[in-house]
Coordinates of C-alpha atoms and ligand atoms in Angstrom, one line a residue:
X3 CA 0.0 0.0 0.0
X4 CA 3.3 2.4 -0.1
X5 CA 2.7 5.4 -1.7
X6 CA 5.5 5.0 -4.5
X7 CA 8.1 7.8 -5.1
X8 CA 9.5 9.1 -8.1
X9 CA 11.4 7.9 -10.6
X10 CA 14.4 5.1 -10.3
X11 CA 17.1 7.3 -10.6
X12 CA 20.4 6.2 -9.6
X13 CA 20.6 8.3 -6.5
X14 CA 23.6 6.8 -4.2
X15 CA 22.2 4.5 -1.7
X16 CA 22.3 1.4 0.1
X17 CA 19.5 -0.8 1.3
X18 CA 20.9 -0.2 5.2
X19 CA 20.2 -2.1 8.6
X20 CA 18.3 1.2 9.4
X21 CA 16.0 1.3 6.3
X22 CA 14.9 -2.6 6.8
X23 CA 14.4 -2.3 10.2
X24 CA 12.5 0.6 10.1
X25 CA 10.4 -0.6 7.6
X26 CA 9.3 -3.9 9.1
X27 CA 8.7 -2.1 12.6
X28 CA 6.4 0.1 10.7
X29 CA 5.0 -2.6 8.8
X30 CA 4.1 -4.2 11.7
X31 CA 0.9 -1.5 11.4
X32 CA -0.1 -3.8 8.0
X33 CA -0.2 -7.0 10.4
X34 CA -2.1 -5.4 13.0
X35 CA -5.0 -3.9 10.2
X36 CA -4.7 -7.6 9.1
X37 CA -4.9 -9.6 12.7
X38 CA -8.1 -6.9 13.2
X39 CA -9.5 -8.3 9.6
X40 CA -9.1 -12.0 10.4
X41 CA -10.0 -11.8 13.9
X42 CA -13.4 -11.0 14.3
X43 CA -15.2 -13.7 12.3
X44 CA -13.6 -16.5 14.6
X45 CA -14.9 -14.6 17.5
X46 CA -18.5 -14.0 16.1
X47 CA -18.8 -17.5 15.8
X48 CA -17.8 -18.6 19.2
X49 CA -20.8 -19.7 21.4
X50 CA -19.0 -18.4 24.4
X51 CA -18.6 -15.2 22.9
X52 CA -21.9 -15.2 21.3
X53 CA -23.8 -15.9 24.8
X54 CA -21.8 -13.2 26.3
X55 CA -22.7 -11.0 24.0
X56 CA -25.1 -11.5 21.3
X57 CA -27.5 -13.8 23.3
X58 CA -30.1 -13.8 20.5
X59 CA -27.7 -14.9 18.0
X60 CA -26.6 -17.5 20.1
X61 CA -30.6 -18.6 20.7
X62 CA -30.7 -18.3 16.8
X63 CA -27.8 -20.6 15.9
X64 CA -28.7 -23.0 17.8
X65 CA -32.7 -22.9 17.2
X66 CA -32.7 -26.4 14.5
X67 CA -35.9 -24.6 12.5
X68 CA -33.5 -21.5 11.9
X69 CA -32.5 -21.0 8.4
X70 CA -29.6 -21.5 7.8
X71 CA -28.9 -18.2 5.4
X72 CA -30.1 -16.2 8.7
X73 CA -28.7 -17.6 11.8
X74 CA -26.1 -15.0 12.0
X75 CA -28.3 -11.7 10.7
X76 CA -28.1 -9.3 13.5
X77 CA -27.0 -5.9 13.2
X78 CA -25.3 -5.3 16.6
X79 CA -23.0 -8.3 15.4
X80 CA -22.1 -6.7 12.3
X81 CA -21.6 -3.9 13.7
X82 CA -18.8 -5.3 16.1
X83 CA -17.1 -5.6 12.8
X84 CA -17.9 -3.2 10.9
X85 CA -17.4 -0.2 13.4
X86 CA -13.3 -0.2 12.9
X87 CA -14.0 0.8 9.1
X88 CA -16.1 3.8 9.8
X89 CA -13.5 4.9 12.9
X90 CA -10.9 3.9 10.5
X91 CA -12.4 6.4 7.8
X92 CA -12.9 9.5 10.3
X93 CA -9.7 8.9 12.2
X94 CA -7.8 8.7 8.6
X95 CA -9.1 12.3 8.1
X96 CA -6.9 13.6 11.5
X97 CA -4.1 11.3 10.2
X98 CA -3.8 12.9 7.0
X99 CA -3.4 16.5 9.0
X100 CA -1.3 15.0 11.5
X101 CA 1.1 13.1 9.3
X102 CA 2.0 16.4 8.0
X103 CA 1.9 18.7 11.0
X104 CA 3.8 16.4 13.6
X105 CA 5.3 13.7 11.2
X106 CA 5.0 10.8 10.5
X107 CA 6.8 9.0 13.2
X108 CA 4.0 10.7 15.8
X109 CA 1.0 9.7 13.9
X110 CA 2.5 5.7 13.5
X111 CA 3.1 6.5 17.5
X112 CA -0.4 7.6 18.1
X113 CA -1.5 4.6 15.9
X114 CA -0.2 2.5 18.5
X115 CA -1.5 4.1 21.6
X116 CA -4.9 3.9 20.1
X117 CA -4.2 0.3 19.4
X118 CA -3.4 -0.6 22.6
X119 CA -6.4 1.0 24.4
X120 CA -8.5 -0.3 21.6
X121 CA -7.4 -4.2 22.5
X122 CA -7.1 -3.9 26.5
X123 CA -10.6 -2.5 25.9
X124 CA -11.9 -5.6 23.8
X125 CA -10.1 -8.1 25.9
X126 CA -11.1 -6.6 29.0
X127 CA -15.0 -6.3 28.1
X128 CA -17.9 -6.6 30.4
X129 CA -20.6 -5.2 28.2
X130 CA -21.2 -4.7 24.2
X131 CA -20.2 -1.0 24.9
X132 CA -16.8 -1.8 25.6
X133 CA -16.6 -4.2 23.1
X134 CA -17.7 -1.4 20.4
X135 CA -15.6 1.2 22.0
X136 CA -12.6 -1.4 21.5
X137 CA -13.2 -1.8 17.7
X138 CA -13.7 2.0 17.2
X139 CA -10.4 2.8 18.8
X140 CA -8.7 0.3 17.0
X141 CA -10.2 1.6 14.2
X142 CA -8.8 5.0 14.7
X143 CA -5.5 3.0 15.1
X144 CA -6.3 1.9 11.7
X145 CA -6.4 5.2 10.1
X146 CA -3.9 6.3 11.5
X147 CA -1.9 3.5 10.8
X148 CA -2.7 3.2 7.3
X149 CA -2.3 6.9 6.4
X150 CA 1.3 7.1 8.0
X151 CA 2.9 3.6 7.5
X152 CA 2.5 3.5 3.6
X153 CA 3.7 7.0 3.5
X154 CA 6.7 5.9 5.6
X155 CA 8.3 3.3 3.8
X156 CA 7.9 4.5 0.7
X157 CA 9.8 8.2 2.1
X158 CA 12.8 6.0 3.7
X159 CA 13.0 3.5 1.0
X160 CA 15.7 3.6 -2.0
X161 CA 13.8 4.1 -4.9
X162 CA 14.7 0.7 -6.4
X163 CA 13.2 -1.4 -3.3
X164 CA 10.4 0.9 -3.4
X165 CA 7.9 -1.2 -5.0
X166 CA 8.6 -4.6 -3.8
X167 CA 8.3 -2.6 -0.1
X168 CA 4.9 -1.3 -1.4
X169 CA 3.5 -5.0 -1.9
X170 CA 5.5 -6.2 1.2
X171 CA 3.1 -4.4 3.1
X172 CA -0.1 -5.9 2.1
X173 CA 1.9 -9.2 2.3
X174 CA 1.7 -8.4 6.2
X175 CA -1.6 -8.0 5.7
X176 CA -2.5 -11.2 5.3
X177 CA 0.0 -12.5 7.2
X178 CA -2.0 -10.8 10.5
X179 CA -5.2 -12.2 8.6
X180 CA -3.7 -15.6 8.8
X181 CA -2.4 -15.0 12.2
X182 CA -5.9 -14.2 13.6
X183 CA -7.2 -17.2 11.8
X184 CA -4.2 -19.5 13.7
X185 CA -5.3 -18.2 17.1
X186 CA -8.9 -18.3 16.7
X187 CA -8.3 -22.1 16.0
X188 CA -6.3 -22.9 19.0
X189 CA -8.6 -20.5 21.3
X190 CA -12.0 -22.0 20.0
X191 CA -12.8 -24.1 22.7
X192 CA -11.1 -22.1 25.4
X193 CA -13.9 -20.4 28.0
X194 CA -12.2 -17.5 27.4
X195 CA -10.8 -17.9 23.8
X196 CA -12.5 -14.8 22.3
X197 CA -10.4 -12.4 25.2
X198 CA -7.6 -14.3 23.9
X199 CA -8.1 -14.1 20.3
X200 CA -8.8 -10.1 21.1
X201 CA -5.8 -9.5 23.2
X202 CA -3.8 -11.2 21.0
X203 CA -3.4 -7.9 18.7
X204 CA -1.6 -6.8 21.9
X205 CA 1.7 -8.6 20.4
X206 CA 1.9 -6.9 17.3
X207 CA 0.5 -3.6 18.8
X208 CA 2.9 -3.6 21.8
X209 CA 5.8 -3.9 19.4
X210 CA 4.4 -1.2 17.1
X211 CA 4.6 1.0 20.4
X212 CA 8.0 0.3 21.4
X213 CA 9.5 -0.2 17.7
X214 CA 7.8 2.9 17.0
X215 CA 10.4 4.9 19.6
X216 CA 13.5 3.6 17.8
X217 CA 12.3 4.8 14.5
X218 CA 13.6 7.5 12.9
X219 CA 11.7 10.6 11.2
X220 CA 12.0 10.5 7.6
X221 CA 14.0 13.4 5.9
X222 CA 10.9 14.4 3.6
X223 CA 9.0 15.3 6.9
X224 CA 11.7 17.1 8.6
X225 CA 12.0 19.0 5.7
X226 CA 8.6 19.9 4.9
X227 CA 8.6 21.1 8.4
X228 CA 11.4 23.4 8.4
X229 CA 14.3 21.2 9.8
X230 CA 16.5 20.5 7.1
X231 CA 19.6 20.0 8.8
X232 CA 18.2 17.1 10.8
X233 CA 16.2 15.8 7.3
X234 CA 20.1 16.2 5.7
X235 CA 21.8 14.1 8.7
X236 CA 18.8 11.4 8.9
X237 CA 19.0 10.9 5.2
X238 CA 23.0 10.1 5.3
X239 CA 22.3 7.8 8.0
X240 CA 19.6 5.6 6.4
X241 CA 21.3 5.9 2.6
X242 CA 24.2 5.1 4.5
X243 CA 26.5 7.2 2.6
X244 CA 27.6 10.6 2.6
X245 CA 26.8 11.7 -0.8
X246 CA 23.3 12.3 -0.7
X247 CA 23.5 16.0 -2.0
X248 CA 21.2 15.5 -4.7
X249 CA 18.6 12.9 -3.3
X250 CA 19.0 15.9 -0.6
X251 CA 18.1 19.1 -3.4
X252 CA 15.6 16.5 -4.8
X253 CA 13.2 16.8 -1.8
X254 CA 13.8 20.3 -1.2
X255 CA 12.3 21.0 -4.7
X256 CA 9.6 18.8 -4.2
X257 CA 8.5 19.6 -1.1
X258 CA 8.8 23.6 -2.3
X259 CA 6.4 22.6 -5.0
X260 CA 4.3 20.9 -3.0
X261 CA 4.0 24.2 -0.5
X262 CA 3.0 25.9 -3.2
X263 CA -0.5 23.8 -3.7
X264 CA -2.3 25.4 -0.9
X265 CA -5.7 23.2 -2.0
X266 CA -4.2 19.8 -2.8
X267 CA -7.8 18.5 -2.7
X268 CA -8.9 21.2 -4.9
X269 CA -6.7 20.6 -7.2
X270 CA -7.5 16.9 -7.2
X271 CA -11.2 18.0 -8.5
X272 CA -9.5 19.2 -11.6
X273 CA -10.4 17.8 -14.9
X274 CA -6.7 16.7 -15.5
X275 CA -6.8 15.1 -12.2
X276 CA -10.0 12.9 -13.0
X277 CA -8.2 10.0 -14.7
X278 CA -6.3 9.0 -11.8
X279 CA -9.0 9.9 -9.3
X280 CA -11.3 7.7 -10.9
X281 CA -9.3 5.3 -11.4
X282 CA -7.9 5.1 -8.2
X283 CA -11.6 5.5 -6.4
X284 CA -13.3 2.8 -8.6
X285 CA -10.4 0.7 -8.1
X286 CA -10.9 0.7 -4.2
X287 CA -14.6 -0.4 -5.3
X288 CA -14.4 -3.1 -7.2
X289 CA -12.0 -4.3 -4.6
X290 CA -14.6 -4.8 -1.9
X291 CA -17.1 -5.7 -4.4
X292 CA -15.5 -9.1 -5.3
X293 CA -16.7 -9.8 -2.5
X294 CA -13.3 -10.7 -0.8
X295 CA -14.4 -9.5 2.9
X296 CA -17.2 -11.7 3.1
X297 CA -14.5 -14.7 3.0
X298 CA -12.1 -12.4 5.2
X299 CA -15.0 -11.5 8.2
X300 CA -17.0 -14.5 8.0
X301 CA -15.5 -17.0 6.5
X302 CA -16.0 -19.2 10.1
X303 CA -19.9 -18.2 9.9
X304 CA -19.8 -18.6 6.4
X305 CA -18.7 -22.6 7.1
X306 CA -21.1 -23.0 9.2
X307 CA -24.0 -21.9 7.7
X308 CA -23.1 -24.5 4.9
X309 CA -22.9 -27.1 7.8
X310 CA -19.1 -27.3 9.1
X311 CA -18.9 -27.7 12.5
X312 CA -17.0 -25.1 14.8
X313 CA -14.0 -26.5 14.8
X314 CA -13.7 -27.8 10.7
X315 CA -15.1 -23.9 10.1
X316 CA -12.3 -22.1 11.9
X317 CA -9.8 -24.5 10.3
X318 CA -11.8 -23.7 6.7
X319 CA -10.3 -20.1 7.6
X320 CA -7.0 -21.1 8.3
X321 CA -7.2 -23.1 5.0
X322 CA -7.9 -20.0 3.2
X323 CA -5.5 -17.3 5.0
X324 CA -3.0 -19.9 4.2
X325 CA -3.8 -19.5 0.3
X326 CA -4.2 -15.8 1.0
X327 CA -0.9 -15.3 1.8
X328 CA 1.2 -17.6 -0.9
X329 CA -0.8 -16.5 -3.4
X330 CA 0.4 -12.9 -2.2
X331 CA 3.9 -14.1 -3.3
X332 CA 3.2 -14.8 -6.6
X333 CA 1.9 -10.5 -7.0
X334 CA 5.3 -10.0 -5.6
X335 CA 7.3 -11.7 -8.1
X336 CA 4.7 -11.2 -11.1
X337 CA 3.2 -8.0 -11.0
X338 CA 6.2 -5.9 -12.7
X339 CA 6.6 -8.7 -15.1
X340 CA 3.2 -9.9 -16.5
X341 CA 1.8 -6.3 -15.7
X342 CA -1.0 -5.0 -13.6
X343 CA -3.9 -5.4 -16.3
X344 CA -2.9 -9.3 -17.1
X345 CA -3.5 -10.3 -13.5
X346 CA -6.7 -7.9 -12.8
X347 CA -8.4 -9.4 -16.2
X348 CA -7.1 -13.2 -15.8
X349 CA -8.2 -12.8 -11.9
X350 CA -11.3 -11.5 -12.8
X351 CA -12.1 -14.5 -14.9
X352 CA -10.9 -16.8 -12.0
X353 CA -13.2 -15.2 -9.6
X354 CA -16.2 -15.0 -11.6
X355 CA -15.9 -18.8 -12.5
X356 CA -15.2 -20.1 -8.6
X357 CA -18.5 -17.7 -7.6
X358 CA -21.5 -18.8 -9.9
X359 CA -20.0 -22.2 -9.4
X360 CA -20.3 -21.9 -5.6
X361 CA -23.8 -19.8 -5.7
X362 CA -25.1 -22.8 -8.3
X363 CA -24.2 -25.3 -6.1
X364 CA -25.0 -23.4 -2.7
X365 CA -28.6 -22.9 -4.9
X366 CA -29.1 -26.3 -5.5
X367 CA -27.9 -28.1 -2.2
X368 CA -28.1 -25.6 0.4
X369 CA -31.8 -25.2 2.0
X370 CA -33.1 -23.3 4.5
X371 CA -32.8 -26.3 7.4
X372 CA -30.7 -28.9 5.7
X373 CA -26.5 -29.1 5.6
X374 CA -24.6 -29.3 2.8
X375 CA -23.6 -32.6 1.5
X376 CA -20.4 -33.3 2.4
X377 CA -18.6 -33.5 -0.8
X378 CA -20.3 -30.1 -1.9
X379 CA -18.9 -28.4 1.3
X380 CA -15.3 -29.9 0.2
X381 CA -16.1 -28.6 -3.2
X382 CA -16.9 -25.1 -2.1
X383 CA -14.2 -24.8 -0.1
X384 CA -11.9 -25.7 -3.0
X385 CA -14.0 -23.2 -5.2
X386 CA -13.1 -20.3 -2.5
X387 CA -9.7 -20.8 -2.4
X388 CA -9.3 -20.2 -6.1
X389 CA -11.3 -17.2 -5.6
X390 CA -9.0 -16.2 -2.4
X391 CA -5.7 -17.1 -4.6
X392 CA -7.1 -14.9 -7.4
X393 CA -8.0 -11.6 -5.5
X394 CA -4.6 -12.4 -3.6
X395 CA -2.3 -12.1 -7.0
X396 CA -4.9 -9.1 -8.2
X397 CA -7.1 -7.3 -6.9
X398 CA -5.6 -7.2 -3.3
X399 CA -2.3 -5.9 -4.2
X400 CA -2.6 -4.2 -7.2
X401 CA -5.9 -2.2 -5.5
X402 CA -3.3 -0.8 -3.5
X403 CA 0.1 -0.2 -5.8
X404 CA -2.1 1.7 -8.8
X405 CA -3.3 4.8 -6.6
X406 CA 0.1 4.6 -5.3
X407 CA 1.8 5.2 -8.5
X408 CA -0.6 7.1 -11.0
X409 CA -0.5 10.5 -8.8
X410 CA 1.3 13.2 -9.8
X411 CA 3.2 14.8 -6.7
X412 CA 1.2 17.7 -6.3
X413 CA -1.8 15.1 -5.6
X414 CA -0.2 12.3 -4.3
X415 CA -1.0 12.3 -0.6
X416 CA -4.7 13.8 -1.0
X417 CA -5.5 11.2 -3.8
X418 CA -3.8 8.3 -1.6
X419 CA -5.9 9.3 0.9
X420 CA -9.4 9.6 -0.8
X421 CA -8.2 6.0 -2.0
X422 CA -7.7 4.8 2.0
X423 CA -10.9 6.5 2.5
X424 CA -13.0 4.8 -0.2
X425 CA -11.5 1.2 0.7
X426 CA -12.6 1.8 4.0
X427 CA -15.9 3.4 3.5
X428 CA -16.9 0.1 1.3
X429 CA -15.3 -2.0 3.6
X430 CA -17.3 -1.1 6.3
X431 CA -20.3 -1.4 3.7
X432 CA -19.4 -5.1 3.5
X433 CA -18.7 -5.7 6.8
X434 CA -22.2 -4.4 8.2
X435 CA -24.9 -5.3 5.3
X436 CA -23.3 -8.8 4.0
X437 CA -24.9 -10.9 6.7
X438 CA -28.3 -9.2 6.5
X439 CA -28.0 -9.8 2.6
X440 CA -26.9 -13.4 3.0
X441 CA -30.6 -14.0 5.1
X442 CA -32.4 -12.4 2.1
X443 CA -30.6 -12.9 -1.2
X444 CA -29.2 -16.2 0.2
X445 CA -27.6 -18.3 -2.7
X446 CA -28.0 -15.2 -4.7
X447 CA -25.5 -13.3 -3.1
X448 CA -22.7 -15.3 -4.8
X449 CA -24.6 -14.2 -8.3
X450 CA -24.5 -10.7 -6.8
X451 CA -20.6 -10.8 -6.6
X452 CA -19.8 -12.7 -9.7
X453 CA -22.7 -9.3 -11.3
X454 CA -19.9 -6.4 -10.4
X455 CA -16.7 -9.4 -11.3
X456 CA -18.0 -8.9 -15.1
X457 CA -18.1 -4.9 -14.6
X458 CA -14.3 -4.8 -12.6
X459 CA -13.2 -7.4 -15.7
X460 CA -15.1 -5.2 -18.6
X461 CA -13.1 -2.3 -16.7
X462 CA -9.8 -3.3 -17.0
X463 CA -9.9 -4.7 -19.6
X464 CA -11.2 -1.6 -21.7
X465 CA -10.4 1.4 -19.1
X466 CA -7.4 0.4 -17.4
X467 CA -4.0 1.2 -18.9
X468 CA -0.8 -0.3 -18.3
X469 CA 1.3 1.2 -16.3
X470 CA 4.1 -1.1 -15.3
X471 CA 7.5 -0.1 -15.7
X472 CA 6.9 3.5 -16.3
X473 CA 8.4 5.7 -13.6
X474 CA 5.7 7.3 -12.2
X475 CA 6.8 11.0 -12.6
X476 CA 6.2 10.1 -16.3
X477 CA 2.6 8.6 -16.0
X478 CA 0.7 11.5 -17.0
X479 CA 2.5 12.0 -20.3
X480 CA 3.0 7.9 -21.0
X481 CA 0.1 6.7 -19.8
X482 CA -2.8 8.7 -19.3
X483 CA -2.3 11.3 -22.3
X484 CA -2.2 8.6 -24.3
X485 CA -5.2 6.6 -23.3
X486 CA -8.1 6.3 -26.0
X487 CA -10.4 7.4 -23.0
X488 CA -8.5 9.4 -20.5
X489 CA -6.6 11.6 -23.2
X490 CA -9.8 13.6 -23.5
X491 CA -9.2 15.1 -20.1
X492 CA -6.0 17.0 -21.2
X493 CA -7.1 17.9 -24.4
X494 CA -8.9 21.1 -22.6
X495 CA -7.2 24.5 -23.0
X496 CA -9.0 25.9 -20.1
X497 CA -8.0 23.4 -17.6
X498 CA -3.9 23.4 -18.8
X499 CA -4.0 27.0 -17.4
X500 CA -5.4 25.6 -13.9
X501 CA -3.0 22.9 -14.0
X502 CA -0.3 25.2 -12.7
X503 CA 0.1 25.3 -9.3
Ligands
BGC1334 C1 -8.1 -5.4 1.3 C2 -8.7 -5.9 2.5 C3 -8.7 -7.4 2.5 C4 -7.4 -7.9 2.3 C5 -7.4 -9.4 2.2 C6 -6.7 -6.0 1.2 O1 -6.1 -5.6 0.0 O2 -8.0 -4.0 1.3 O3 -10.0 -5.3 2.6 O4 -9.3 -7.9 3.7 O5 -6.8 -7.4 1.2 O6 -6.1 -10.0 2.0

């Protein structure tokens, strides 16, 4: 999710002890937005859990005439979910202002002070207020976290590591997904599994706090803030030599120009601005509307609604957090060679294939009161972790690294931010409607999903341009003046006279 920098140029620099530690200390935000992902669905389908708190739901699982599409509709459950996303999208808003006020070093630091209140709060809970109160405050950790981490790496990086950093990060991503999956396993049948499974975020949050003090500020911070002595020390330390002169100029220019856009998010509303806005927003979009989430929340309730027991449902998740995270790999080692658009369009296929499969069978087999033959529920769970190994070499990543890298600077940070903000607006969408839509579209849903697969497939396939390999200084004049579509929004006189800052 780095926001990538400019252009490869050899600048002298080394990829030091200081840069790689750094940048897995402040990755460790990506594995704590992951463990909060993965976590929750474990929990919601604990019976322990469920009594404690969601009594009806518990009454409603168990009930035998309860339909199965319905057992787990109930909005106060969803809502233990979905609450981060919303705090994640309001607290992302202060992050963005912080980030550049105070630094980014402060804002990953606030990140994991609100962290660690947020999980002593949902570990510690007596009541669904707490519990809510928890999520929201991890949420804000979230925004916070996600606003100032991406930012981070991709300002200490070299710019040749920069991208395989940028999908690094959502590789911790699903790493804490998997994590989460792991523990709510083990912790299933423990009385007090679920304060386990919650506290658990403590590890990675804990070392988030503490790695957080040894990190240093990076030099495009100190600079924009006026200390550019410290920005010229800190960036000999982390290039690790002494000739960083030019990398040095380089962000004093930039960040000059940059001072000069006093509306960055007016200037974003400019017509030369929509290709990469829209892009970048519709992007975010179509990522939650593959449907991913429902497999990354509920996955647990998901297998037992088709008729897995507890334990063969929490393992189901481990099964796919598993295939989540290789699959990751392969976007690592692929995406700058087969390109962005090759894996979005081939994915998209993949997708829509393993989801009418599963809705047809699910259709067929799956009734209100019955479970799902056996071999069907093997079958499914086969079909979702083709769909789970798809999204993880496409749309997962690659959501992420194109509003990275189609920005101009001028527009970078506002139009990575209204990218965070969209993910988690539609996230949080997901997260609170999906089991409420299960109970009345049942099978359907899956038809639903494989609906907006065509439309993402259609896009990218006849929208999106390529844009690997081209530095990203140079995307406006490669890539989008050049664009059947998206030429059209440069071709106005009117609007080349606004372009100027
Ligand atoms: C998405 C998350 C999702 C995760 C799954 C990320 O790219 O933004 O919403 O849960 O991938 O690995």
């Amino acid at each position: 999710m780095a926001v990538s920098g400019g252009a490869a140029q050899d600048l002298p620099a080394k990829l030091t002890a200081q840069v790689l530690i750094c940048s897995i200390i402040a990755a460790f935000g990506g594995l704590m937005f992951g463990y909060d992902i993965g976590i929750s669905g474990g929990v919601t389908s604990m019976d322990v859990f469920l009594k404690k708190f969601f009594p009806d739901v518990y009454v409603k699982k168990h009930h035998a005439k309860e339909d199965n599409y319905c057992k787990f509709d109930d909005q106060i459950l969803q809502l233990f979910t979905s609450s981060l996303y919303l705090a994640a999208v309001v607290s992302s808003l202060f992050a963005a202002t912080c980030c550049k006020k105070y630094g980014r070093k402060l804002t990953i630091q606030i990140a994991s002070a609100l962290f660690l209140v947020g999980v002593i709060l949902n570990a510690a809970a007596m009541n669904i207020v707490m519990l809510i109160l928890g999520r929201l405050l991890l949420g804000g950790g979230i925004g916070f976290g996600n606003q100032a981490v991406p930012l981070f790496i991709s300002e200490i990086a070299p710019n040749k590591y920069r991208g395989g950093l940028n999908v690094c990060f959502q590789l911790l991503v699903t790493v804490g997904i998997l994590c989460a999956n792991i523990v709510n396993y083990f912790t299933a049948s423990h009385q007090y599994g679920w304060r386990i499974s919650l506290g658990g975020a403590a590890i990675p949050a804990l070392f988030l706090a503490f790695g957080s003090l040894l990190i240093v500020e990076t030099p495009t911070s100190l600079i924009e803030r006026g200390h550019s002595e410290r920005g010229l020390e800190t960036l000999r330390k982390i290039r690790g030599v002494q000739d960083v002169q030019k990398e040095f100029d380089e962000i004093v220019n930039t960040t000059e120009l940059a001072k000069q856009i006093k509306h960055p998010f007016k200037n974003l509303m400019k017509r030369s601005s929509w290709p990469q806005l829209i892009t970048s927003g519709v992007l975010q979009i179509f990522q939650q509307f593959t449907g991913i989430n429902v497999i990354m929340f509920y996955a647990p309730v998901l297998f037992q609604t088709m008729g897995f027991h507890s334990d063969a449902s929490l393992l189901s998740a481990v099964v796919t957090g598993t295939i989540n995270t290789i699959a990751t790999l392969v976007a690592v080692f692929c995406v700058d060679k087969l390109g962005r658009r090759f894996l979005l369009i081939e994915a998209a296929v993949q997708m829509f294939i393993a989801q009418v499969v599963t809705g047809g069978i699910l259709a067929a087999f799956l009734k209100s009161t019955n479970a799902l033959p056996k071999k069907y529920a093997y079958l499914v769970l086969f079909l979702i972790c083709v769909f789970v190994s798809g999204f993880a070499w496409s749309w997962g990543p690659i959501g992420w690294l194109i509003p990275s890298e189609i920005f101009p600077l001028e527009t970078r940070t506002a139009g990575f931010f209204c990218a965070v903000s969209m993910n988690m607006i539609f996230t949080f969408i997901i997260a609170q409607a999906f089991l409420t839509m299960l109970c009345h579209m049942r099978a359907m849903i899956f038809f639903f999903f494989s609906g907006w697969i065509v439309i993402m497939g259609i896009y990218a396939f006849a929208f999106l341009p390529e844009t690997k390999g081209v530095s990203i200084d140079e995307m406006n004049e490669k890539v989008w003046k050049k664009h059947w579509l998206w030429k059209k929004c440069f071709n106005n006189d009117r609007d080349q006279s606004r372009d100027k800052p």
